């Protein structure tokens, strides 16, 4: 939402900022995996980046493309060859506000539309957020990574969102969560009910944007205000850190999107997920 309570408008410039911040995080996490000798790669394409962290990783995708010109046929061929060498399909996350014509070019190359995801945003100026009673949220001081991972990964194992176009093993989810948690200025949070860890989440701060991510609640603690508490705490902390905009990515029509919009987030744009097999 904007300061006057009207829905937040997102044009190309704002979308480019958000996509750049998202791509930067994916690249940094991929480079963490590469430092372990994963055999991954990072290569630029169309203002975005093609990333391969390791076999089976959720980080294996093309992100941020379409805000630095339309990639040439040769650029796409080089990207496709790079993924083919590691035996990985090419997955492109394409924002609807990216350069026109990219989607048509990709479908012409044999890419299939697999799903969508929504990017929502909220201005952080002048907001106030209350944590529901009965839930305590603690900022991870740096020594609770394993506890945070256990809660978040277990929460993701039982999604509320319904079927998705891809599923990842627990080990792959844990690896990418660990790598993303080490990127830039990322803060981790654990929520407790009656002294028991019930949920976890994170926020990544980059260039005035607070990207909310990693939010999950254990099955036994759902519908108890855990996600509302984690959301409120992260928004308040991001505002105090000087962020002007908070973003969150959700599945269309999901409970997560409903929760975000009930807290004042506006739908900014949609990403199409396009995949090409070899």
XYZ file of C-alpha atoms in Angstrom:
278
model
C 0.000 0.000 0.000
C 1.013 3.632 -0.362
C 1.002 6.191 2.442
C -2.563 7.308 1.614
C -3.850 3.728 1.780
C -4.348 3.295 -1.964
C -2.896 0.233 -3.730
C 0.794 0.586 -4.479
C 1.512 1.074 -8.184
C 4.475 -0.715 -9.731
C 5.970 0.432 -13.025
C 8.989 -0.806 -14.899
C 11.527 1.053 -12.769
C 10.256 -0.400 -9.492
C 10.029 -3.891 -10.990
C 13.606 -3.590 -12.243
C 14.787 -2.699 -8.721
C 12.955 -5.636 -7.200
C 14.168 -8.085 -9.841
C 17.750 -6.830 -9.499
C 17.675 -7.341 -5.728
C 16.179 -10.822 -6.116
C 18.705 -11.811 -8.770
C 21.564 -10.482 -6.652
C 20.551 -12.764 -3.779
C 20.185 -15.815 -6.028
C 23.597 -15.159 -7.563
C 25.248 -14.731 -4.150
C 23.716 -17.962 -2.829
C 24.769 -19.790 -5.991
C 28.313 -18.552 -5.478
C 28.240 -19.918 -1.919
C 27.404 -23.347 -3.364
C 30.097 -22.958 -6.021
C 32.665 -22.257 -3.308
C 31.939 -25.759 -1.969
C 32.995 -27.158 -5.339
C 29.484 -27.817 -6.610
C 30.418 -27.307 -10.246
C 27.873 -24.529 -10.623
C 27.889 -21.493 -12.869
C 26.657 -17.902 -13.087
C 26.320 -16.110 -16.409
C 24.597 -12.895 -17.434
C 21.737 -12.773 -19.944
C 19.381 -9.902 -20.844
C 20.147 -7.882 -17.730
C 19.511 -10.963 -15.594
C 21.489 -14.039 -14.647
C 21.435 -17.756 -15.396
C 22.361 -19.662 -12.235
C 23.194 -23.296 -11.529
C 24.165 -23.996 -7.932
C 24.228 -27.794 -7.818
C 22.150 -30.749 -8.944
C 18.580 -30.565 -7.632
C 18.857 -27.036 -6.225
C 15.909 -24.583 -6.292
C 18.495 -21.951 -7.264
C 18.902 -23.457 -10.737
C 17.076 -20.858 -12.830
C 17.308 -17.706 -14.937
C 16.343 -14.656 -12.867
C 15.989 -10.926 -13.454
C 15.981 -11.250 -17.222
C 14.319 -8.651 -19.432
C 15.344 -5.367 -17.823
C 18.544 -4.903 -19.801
C 17.434 -5.549 -23.352
C 16.116 -8.568 -25.217
C 18.607 -11.469 -25.264
C 19.749 -12.543 -28.695
C 19.247 -16.021 -30.098
C 22.942 -16.651 -29.521
C 22.655 -15.664 -25.850
C 19.784 -18.086 -25.281
C 21.666 -20.829 -27.121
C 24.685 -20.308 -24.846
C 22.503 -20.450 -21.726
C 20.734 -23.589 -22.916
C 24.042 -25.274 -23.719
C 25.362 -24.439 -20.248
C 22.359 -26.081 -18.570
C 22.497 -29.043 -20.958
C 26.103 -29.726 -19.953
C 25.004 -30.208 -16.334
C 21.849 -32.135 -17.247
C 19.452 -29.493 -15.948
C 16.300 -28.096 -17.607
C 16.272 -24.349 -18.226
C 13.812 -22.551 -15.964
C 13.164 -18.859 -16.622
C 11.346 -16.644 -14.122
C 10.023 -13.843 -16.332
C 8.356 -10.753 -14.860
C 5.367 -9.491 -16.804
C 6.940 -5.997 -16.804
C 10.104 -7.226 -18.521
C 10.906 -6.385 -22.144
C 7.975 -7.250 -24.417
C 8.659 -10.060 -26.815
C 10.820 -12.197 -24.536
C 7.974 -14.556 -23.662
C 7.061 -14.992 -27.335
C 10.683 -15.680 -28.169
C 10.964 -18.293 -25.435
C 7.803 -20.133 -26.398
C 9.081 -20.141 -29.954
C 12.219 -21.873 -28.661
C 10.160 -24.632 -27.056
C 9.726 -23.288 -23.533
C 6.538 -24.373 -21.771
C 4.563 -22.226 -19.350
C 4.546 -24.187 -16.083
C 3.151 -21.808 -13.457
C 3.019 -18.270 -12.117
C 4.109 -16.498 -8.950
C 3.001 -13.126 -7.645
C 5.198 -10.338 -6.288
C 3.494 -8.129 -3.714
C 4.775 -4.936 -2.105
C 4.159 -2.431 0.649
C 5.542 1.026 1.410
C 7.087 1.072 4.880
C 6.783 4.768 5.663
C 4.650 5.488 8.706
C 3.357 1.955 9.258
C 2.658 0.266 12.590
C 2.520 -3.507 13.058
C 1.306 -5.393 16.108
C 2.353 -8.931 17.066
C -0.620 -11.135 18.059
C -0.834 -12.194 21.690
C 0.446 -15.650 22.481
C 3.305 -15.549 19.971
C 6.853 -14.421 20.718
C 9.233 -13.650 17.855
C 12.978 -13.678 18.432
C 15.714 -12.429 16.124
C 18.378 -15.080 15.602
C 21.567 -13.731 17.145
C 23.635 -15.911 14.828
C 23.947 -19.157 16.768
C 20.523 -20.668 16.058
C 20.880 -21.458 12.351
C 20.319 -25.197 12.749
C 17.231 -24.647 14.910
C 15.889 -22.149 12.380
C 16.560 -24.526 9.496
C 14.780 -27.411 11.247
C 11.638 -25.360 11.773
C 11.533 -23.739 8.328
C 12.340 -26.899 6.372
C 9.808 -28.944 8.366
C 7.214 -26.226 7.745
C 7.876 -26.266 4.014
C 7.481 -30.046 3.958
C 3.716 -29.633 4.461
C 2.605 -26.670 2.333
C -0.861 -25.124 2.492
C -0.615 -23.902 -1.069
C -1.670 -27.023 -2.945
C 0.258 -28.648 -5.825
C 3.270 -26.919 -7.368
C 5.042 -27.659 -10.620
C 8.223 -28.854 -8.886
C 9.182 -30.481 -5.610
C 12.600 -30.682 -3.956
C 14.088 -33.152 -1.466
C 14.468 -31.991 2.132
C 18.271 -31.889 1.770
C 18.042 -29.584 -1.255
C 15.650 -27.230 0.539
C 17.880 -27.170 3.627
C 20.958 -26.438 1.510
C 19.399 -23.513 -0.336
C 17.920 -22.098 2.894
C 21.328 -22.274 4.546
C 23.025 -20.612 1.580
C 20.381 -17.877 1.248
C 20.609 -17.174 4.995
C 24.296 -16.362 4.571
C 23.727 -13.814 1.806
C 24.202 -10.086 2.446
C 22.141 -8.517 5.203
C 19.773 -11.385 5.921
C 18.001 -11.602 9.279
C 16.418 -14.795 10.585
C 13.519 -15.039 13.013
C 11.937 -17.811 15.074
C 8.394 -17.607 16.450
C 7.459 -19.387 19.681
C 4.164 -20.479 21.223
C 4.281 -21.496 24.888
C 8.056 -21.551 24.645
C 8.068 -23.993 21.722
C 9.443 -23.074 18.280
C 6.425 -22.856 15.977
C 7.618 -21.093 12.828
C 10.444 -19.241 11.161
C 11.094 -16.615 8.515
C 13.747 -14.277 7.175
C 14.140 -10.856 5.615
C 16.880 -9.784 3.222
C 17.707 -6.067 3.042
C 19.176 -4.699 -0.177
C 19.109 -1.139 -1.507
C 16.136 -0.002 0.557
C 14.105 -3.128 -0.266
C 13.179 -5.656 2.412
C 12.551 -8.991 0.692
C 10.522 -11.232 2.980
C 11.259 -14.930 2.507
C 11.658 -18.301 4.171
C 8.335 -18.115 6.023
C 6.983 -21.423 7.306
C 4.903 -22.642 10.243
C 4.945 -26.127 11.740
C 1.747 -28.021 11.048
C 0.604 -28.170 14.693
C 0.838 -24.385 15.087
C -0.979 -23.139 11.997
C -3.930 -20.733 12.207
C -2.563 -19.419 15.507
C -1.151 -16.086 14.366
C 2.423 -17.302 13.862
C 2.822 -15.958 10.324
C 1.123 -12.689 11.253
C 3.604 -12.270 14.102
C 6.593 -13.056 11.906
C 5.343 -10.660 9.232
C 4.700 -7.815 11.684
C 8.115 -8.204 13.318
C 9.989 -8.228 10.025
C 8.124 -5.203 8.671
C 8.797 -3.193 11.835
C 12.485 -4.140 11.822
C 12.829 -3.334 8.119
C 11.241 0.086 8.648
C 13.645 0.812 11.505
C 16.517 -0.244 9.224
C 15.497 2.473 6.757
C 13.866 0.308 4.098
C 11.254 2.063 1.989
C 9.671 -1.006 0.403
C 8.870 -4.547 1.522
C 8.217 -7.344 -0.964
C 7.006 -10.915 -0.753
C 6.539 -13.599 -3.416
C 3.587 -15.974 -3.213
C 1.700 -18.558 -5.215
C -1.331 -16.960 -6.919
C -4.534 -17.303 -4.931
C -2.697 -18.866 -2.001
C -3.177 -18.456 1.739
C 0.150 -16.637 1.788
C -1.118 -14.075 -0.718
C -4.347 -13.662 1.243
C -2.399 -13.096 4.471
C -0.080 -10.572 2.819
C -2.917 -8.579 1.277
C -4.816 -8.587 4.584
C -1.753 -6.909 6.110
C -1.706 -4.178 3.456
C 0.411 -5.588 0.637
C -0.550 -4.788 -2.948
C -0.127 -7.066 -5.944
C 2.694 -5.501 -7.995
C 3.279 -7.928 -10.860
C 3.394 -11.589 -11.811
C 6.255 -13.800 -12.908
C 5.716 -16.540 -15.479
C 7.717 -19.725 -14.908
C 8.828 -21.105 -18.278
C 10.769 -24.365 -18.629
C 12.628 -26.049 -21.485
C 13.781 -29.663 -21.233
C 16.736 -31.001 -23.180
